[in-house]
XYZ file of N, CA and C in Angstrom:
426
model
N 110.430 51.174 72.018
C 111.179 50.444 70.737
C 111.609 51.191 69.824
N 112.582 51.349 69.334
C 113.120 51.975 68.372
C 112.326 51.096 66.599
N 111.904 51.514 65.837
C 111.587 50.956 64.569
C 112.652 51.418 63.776
N 112.883 50.237 63.088
C 114.035 50.270 61.875
C 113.467 50.781 60.610
N 114.134 51.748 59.721
C 113.750 52.003 58.673
C 114.176 51.302 57.512
N 112.992 50.851 56.740
C 113.248 50.149 55.637
C 113.490 50.823 54.637
N 114.480 50.265 53.917
C 114.945 50.696 52.333
C 114.672 49.797 51.492
N 113.907 49.913 50.442
C 113.808 48.640 49.538
C 115.826 48.873 48.952
N 116.058 50.069 48.234
C 116.988 50.171 47.471
C 118.421 49.158 48.220
N 118.165 49.304 49.589
C 119.513 48.701 50.552
C 119.050 47.559 50.900
N 117.741 47.085 51.958
C 117.688 46.403 52.217
C 117.308 44.946 51.774
N 116.680 44.908 50.334
C 116.011 44.038 49.415
C 117.093 43.598 48.912
N 117.668 42.294 48.685
C 118.280 41.693 47.722
C 118.103 40.611 47.204
N 118.362 40.252 46.439
C 117.946 38.684 46.011
C 118.929 38.125 44.981
N 119.142 36.449 45.398
C 120.417 35.938 44.557
C 120.094 35.638 43.227
N 121.350 35.640 42.901
C 121.661 35.512 41.327
C 120.191 34.318 40.492
N 120.232 33.031 41.697
C 119.397 31.912 41.060
C 117.971 32.643 41.210
N 117.451 32.944 42.118
C 116.107 33.588 42.259
C 115.955 34.485 41.119
N 116.661 35.098 40.732
C 116.297 36.588 39.808
C 116.399 35.525 38.802
N 117.359 34.654 38.002
C 116.972 34.052 36.994
C 115.624 33.099 37.021
N 115.129 32.676 37.818
C 113.930 32.025 38.054
C 112.630 33.277 38.123
N 112.793 34.092 38.610
C 111.587 35.022 38.336
C 111.592 35.708 36.858
N 112.888 35.875 36.681
C 113.045 36.399 34.908
C 112.932 35.347 34.131
N 113.104 33.890 34.196
C 113.400 33.397 32.807
C 114.863 33.792 32.275
N 115.663 34.463 32.544
C 116.882 34.899 32.109
C 117.966 34.048 32.840
N 118.384 33.293 32.079
C 119.859 32.219 32.786
C 120.663 32.762 33.581
N 121.368 32.398 34.731
C 122.311 32.852 35.425
C 123.181 32.684 34.817
N 123.772 31.923 33.465
C 124.865 32.772 32.852
C 124.362 33.799 31.825
N 123.404 33.875 31.794
C 123.052 35.202 30.644
C 123.496 36.356 31.881
N 122.701 35.977 32.983
C 123.228 37.420 34.027
C 124.135 37.618 34.304
N 125.272 36.690 34.274
C 126.917 37.045 34.104
C 127.030 37.669 33.101
N 127.119 37.337 32.301
C 127.301 37.796 31.064
C 126.611 39.308 30.846
N 125.410 39.606 31.040
C 124.573 41.095 31.098
C 125.985 41.860 31.899
N 125.990 41.047 33.311
C 126.448 41.827 34.063
C 128.215 42.688 33.631
N 128.766 41.557 32.868
C 130.328 41.744 31.975
C 130.201 42.605 31.664
N 129.484 42.406 30.668
C 129.033 43.494 29.134
C 128.788 45.277 29.802
N 128.256 44.933 30.988
C 127.968 46.255 31.840
C 126.511 46.772 31.841
N 125.827 45.688 31.488
C 124.114 46.112 31.275
C 123.799 45.714 32.619
N 123.846 45.270 33.238
C 123.405 45.210 34.198
C 124.695 45.426 35.523
N 123.911 46.007 36.175
C 125.110 46.432 37.228
C 125.284 45.166 38.363
N 126.775 45.360 38.379
C 127.392 44.125 38.976
C 127.252 44.280 40.549
N 126.429 43.063 41.380
C 126.654 43.418 42.663
C 127.581 43.139 43.753
N 127.457 44.035 44.692
C 128.922 43.844 45.582
C 128.858 42.218 46.648
N 130.163 41.845 46.033
C 129.718 40.247 46.921
C 131.033 40.128 47.741
N 130.616 39.191 48.439
C 132.202 38.904 49.200
C 132.610 37.533 48.339
N 133.942 37.061 48.245
C 134.405 35.772 47.728
C 133.844 35.088 48.141
N 133.068 33.973 46.997
C 132.884 32.731 47.409
C 131.221 32.903 48.086
N 130.551 33.817 47.779
C 129.273 33.962 47.769
C 128.496 34.093 47.000
N 127.190 33.466 47.087
C 126.651 33.938 45.760
C 126.236 35.480 45.782
N 125.987 35.481 44.539
C 125.970 37.101 43.522
C 124.268 37.575 44.329
N 124.304 39.185 45.066
C 123.120 39.043 45.469
C 122.642 40.359 44.662
N 121.991 40.984 44.370
C 121.533 42.147 43.613
C 120.223 42.903 44.405
N 120.839 44.187 43.957
C 119.515 44.710 45.194
C 118.206 44.697 43.921
N 117.188 44.484 44.437
C 115.463 43.965 44.056
C 115.576 44.934 42.974
N 115.903 46.003 42.610
C 115.906 46.985 41.298
C 116.357 46.435 39.849
N 116.887 45.151 40.363
C 117.671 44.595 39.077
C 117.032 44.126 38.222
N 115.765 43.165 39.196
C 115.149 42.072 38.610
C 113.875 43.392 37.655
N 113.524 44.605 37.911
C 112.801 45.160 36.971
C 113.618 45.295 35.490
N 114.984 46.027 35.964
C 115.829 45.844 34.962
C 115.824 44.878 33.978
N 115.886 43.356 34.314
C 116.152 42.428 33.634
C 115.325 41.807 33.216
N 113.693 42.036 33.510
C 112.729 41.840 33.125
C 112.838 42.905 31.959
N 113.075 44.065 31.971
C 112.878 45.105 31.127
C 113.468 44.499 29.696
N 115.089 44.105 30.201
C 115.556 43.751 28.914
C 115.350 42.279 28.170
N 114.943 41.993 29.081
C 114.376 40.312 28.233
C 113.233 40.837 27.397
N 112.325 41.653 27.911
C 111.060 42.323 27.232
C 111.456 42.652 25.657
N 112.695 43.753 25.966
C 113.056 43.925 24.359
C 113.498 42.916 23.513
N 114.620 42.032 24.630
C 115.355 40.963 23.366
C 113.961 40.154 23.163
N 113.040 39.862 23.661
C 111.926 38.949 23.107
C 111.278 39.853 21.754
N 111.447 41.088 21.808
C 110.391 41.741 20.826
C 111.374 41.903 19.676
N 112.533 41.340 19.545
C 113.704 41.490 18.377
C 114.701 42.441 18.493
N 114.836 43.159 19.896
C 116.185 44.225 19.882
C 117.334 43.533 20.300
N 118.355 43.843 19.553
C 119.716 43.581 19.848
C 120.026 43.889 21.350
N 120.807 43.301 22.335
C 121.479 43.167 23.360
C 121.491 44.688 23.551
N 122.652 45.316 23.089
C 122.926 46.706 23.473
C 121.576 47.629 23.147
N 120.485 47.265 22.386
C 119.632 48.353 22.004
C 118.561 48.085 23.586
N 118.231 46.734 23.832
C 117.046 46.063 24.507
C 117.676 46.663 26.062
N 118.990 47.061 26.392
C 119.402 47.446 27.616
C 119.417 49.076 27.527
N 119.390 49.585 26.534
C 119.519 51.175 26.162
C 117.841 51.643 26.006
N 116.738 50.448 25.802
C 115.223 50.934 25.832
C 114.807 50.571 27.439
N 115.520 49.709 27.942
C 115.365 48.990 29.875
C 115.720 50.403 30.302
N 116.637 50.970 30.184
C 117.590 52.389 30.591
C 116.538 53.707 30.501
N 116.023 53.898 29.461
C 114.599 54.768 29.158
C 113.526 54.744 29.395
N 113.261 53.419 29.299
C 111.966 53.058 30.848
C 112.279 53.203 31.782
N 113.033 52.972 32.520
C 113.686 53.740 34.120
C 113.510 54.783 34.151
N 114.015 55.768 33.493
C 113.993 56.941 33.309
C 112.718 57.751 33.104
N 111.518 56.922 32.616
C 110.035 57.378 31.953
C 109.393 57.194 33.475
N 109.478 55.827 34.139
C 109.348 55.382 35.087
C 109.730 56.623 36.544
N 110.739 57.159 36.543
C 111.440 58.120 37.459
C 110.293 59.532 37.248
N 110.095 59.878 35.673
C 109.580 61.291 35.757
C 107.960 61.119 36.347
N 107.472 59.355 35.835
C 105.985 59.554 36.140
C 105.882 59.357 37.744
N 106.377 58.873 38.314
C 106.810 58.650 39.842
C 106.674 60.152 40.561
N 107.415 60.895 40.255
C 107.920 61.999 40.413
C 106.589 62.646 40.217
N 105.887 62.713 39.139
C 104.645 63.387 38.699
C 103.416 62.964 39.820
N 103.420 61.703 39.933
C 102.216 61.177 40.870
C 102.579 61.688 42.237
N 103.621 61.759 43.079
C 104.006 62.116 44.364
C 104.048 63.782 44.466
N 104.050 64.331 43.304
C 103.579 65.720 43.327
C 102.414 66.369 43.208
N 101.449 65.425 42.254
C 100.163 66.115 41.504
C 98.835 65.674 42.382
N 99.132 64.415 42.755
C 98.188 63.526 43.109
C 97.894 64.526 44.562
N 96.918 64.815 45.189
C 95.923 65.433 46.147
C 95.658 64.492 47.105
N 94.500 64.201 46.616
C 93.577 63.032 47.606
C 92.960 61.531 46.732
N 93.150 60.726 47.628
C 92.639 59.269 46.917
C 91.362 59.057 47.892
N 90.840 58.464 47.572
C 89.111 58.389 48.239
C 88.731 57.019 47.702
N 88.605 55.891 48.453
C 87.850 54.629 47.941
C 86.205 55.153 48.281
N 85.365 54.982 47.734
C 83.938 55.037 47.962
C 83.204 53.476 47.919
N 82.378 53.447 48.623
C 81.344 52.325 48.466
C 81.789 50.788 48.517
N 81.758 50.489 49.354
C 82.394 49.383 50.130
C 82.135 47.999 48.821
N 81.324 47.702 48.832
C 80.731 46.885 47.439
C 81.609 46.795 46.327
N 82.006 48.539 45.828
C 82.749 48.403 44.319
C 83.776 49.385 44.480
N 85.027 48.744 44.097
C 85.964 49.388 44.042
C 85.650 50.991 43.120
N 86.013 52.033 43.692
C 85.611 53.366 43.565
C 86.620 54.290 43.942
N 87.747 54.772 42.919
C 88.956 55.912 43.365
C 88.629 57.278 42.892
N 88.805 58.298 43.325
C 88.994 59.459 42.858
C 90.310 60.144 43.438
N 90.915 60.474 42.166
C 91.872 61.437 42.357
C 92.206 62.716 42.096
N 92.103 63.954 43.034
C 92.355 64.775 42.533
C 93.504 65.580 42.034
N 93.480 65.655 40.808
C 94.585 66.161 40.324
C 95.064 67.683 40.128
N 94.040 68.100 40.781
C 93.862 70.112 40.656
C 93.303 70.546 39.662
N 93.599 71.872 39.649
C 92.987 72.566 38.902
C 93.519 72.782 37.695
N 92.632 72.664 36.542
C 92.952 73.020 35.227
C 92.946 74.325 34.301
N 92.321 75.140 35.153
C 92.395 76.468 34.804
C 92.833 77.721 35.733
N 93.169 78.932 35.261
C 93.755 79.718 35.825
C 92.929 80.219 37.119
N 91.666 80.481 36.476
C 90.341 80.703 37.193
C 89.982 79.777 38.808
N 90.799 78.563 38.713
C 90.748 77.827 39.899
C 88.773 77.415 39.741
N 88.511 77.115 38.711
C 87.123 76.954 38.592
C 86.675 75.311 38.065
N 87.966 74.615 37.600
C 87.277 73.275 37.307
C 88.820 72.673 37.395
N 88.252 71.455 38.204
C 89.112 70.544 39.051
C 89.463 69.175 37.872
N 90.357 68.663 37.559
C 90.480 67.323 36.768
C 90.980 66.053 37.934
N 89.769 64.968 37.803
C 89.942 64.258 38.704
C 90.194 62.812 37.726
N 90.932 61.779 38.241
C 91.043 60.560 37.913
C 90.141 59.271 38.640
N 89.649 59.091 37.602
C 88.484 58.070 38.128
C 88.503 56.662 38.523
N 88.756 55.791 39.079
C 88.707 53.998 38.418
C 87.403 53.716 39.293
N 86.547 53.141 38.488
C 85.421 52.093 39.050
C 85.320 51.195 38.227
N 83.773 50.450 38.613
C 83.788 48.927 37.832
C 84.255 49.306 36.270
N 83.845 50.336 35.555
C 83.816 50.504 34.018
C 85.546 50.337 33.482
N 86.320 50.771 34.552
C 87.997 51.544 34.347
C 88.238 52.298 34.719
N 88.984 52.983 33.885
C 89.631 54.229 34.717
C 89.644 55.327 33.835
N 89.039 56.572 34.077
C 89.185 57.635 33.059
C 89.154 59.162 33.682
N 89.166 60.180 32.854
C 89.577 61.729 34.075
C 88.012 62.072 33.890
N 88.259 63.031 34.638
C 86.455 64.061 34.326
C 87.033 65.388 35.041
N 86.448 66.495 34.015
C 86.605 67.803 34.769
C 85.670 67.882 35.247
N 85.667 68.265 36.508
C 84.446 68.943 37.347
C 84.143 70.536 37.510
N 83.590 71.017 36.942
C 83.314 72.774 37.332
C 82.436 72.798 39.145
N 83.638 73.482 39.975
C 83.151 74.034 41.378
C 81.813 74.757 41.253
């Protein structure tokens, strides 16, 4: 049996009504944002409900957050785009730098993420720690 590849970007879509309910932004506003170019227009067939890529959910939430903070619509959309670029950079960092994640002690949530050496001599490792007290970083000499 052949497994189907799943792509969030290509396969997960959301209707305009559900997008409105999930974000608290009216369908009228969503259409307006789309018309003004702040939200990418979905590819739809004639007389069929608009379907957005799921990524639109994050953009709409971000725009709404900035509007609620007092930004104008153009500035809110600009901030949302800037936030998306920051997330892309963070994802790239995480994918390239995190070496190991382990969870220890079945009773307590504990994770140790090896982020690599912090010195040229490769004596000190930087670890991200998640435990019952929260999250923090530790430098450990080998």
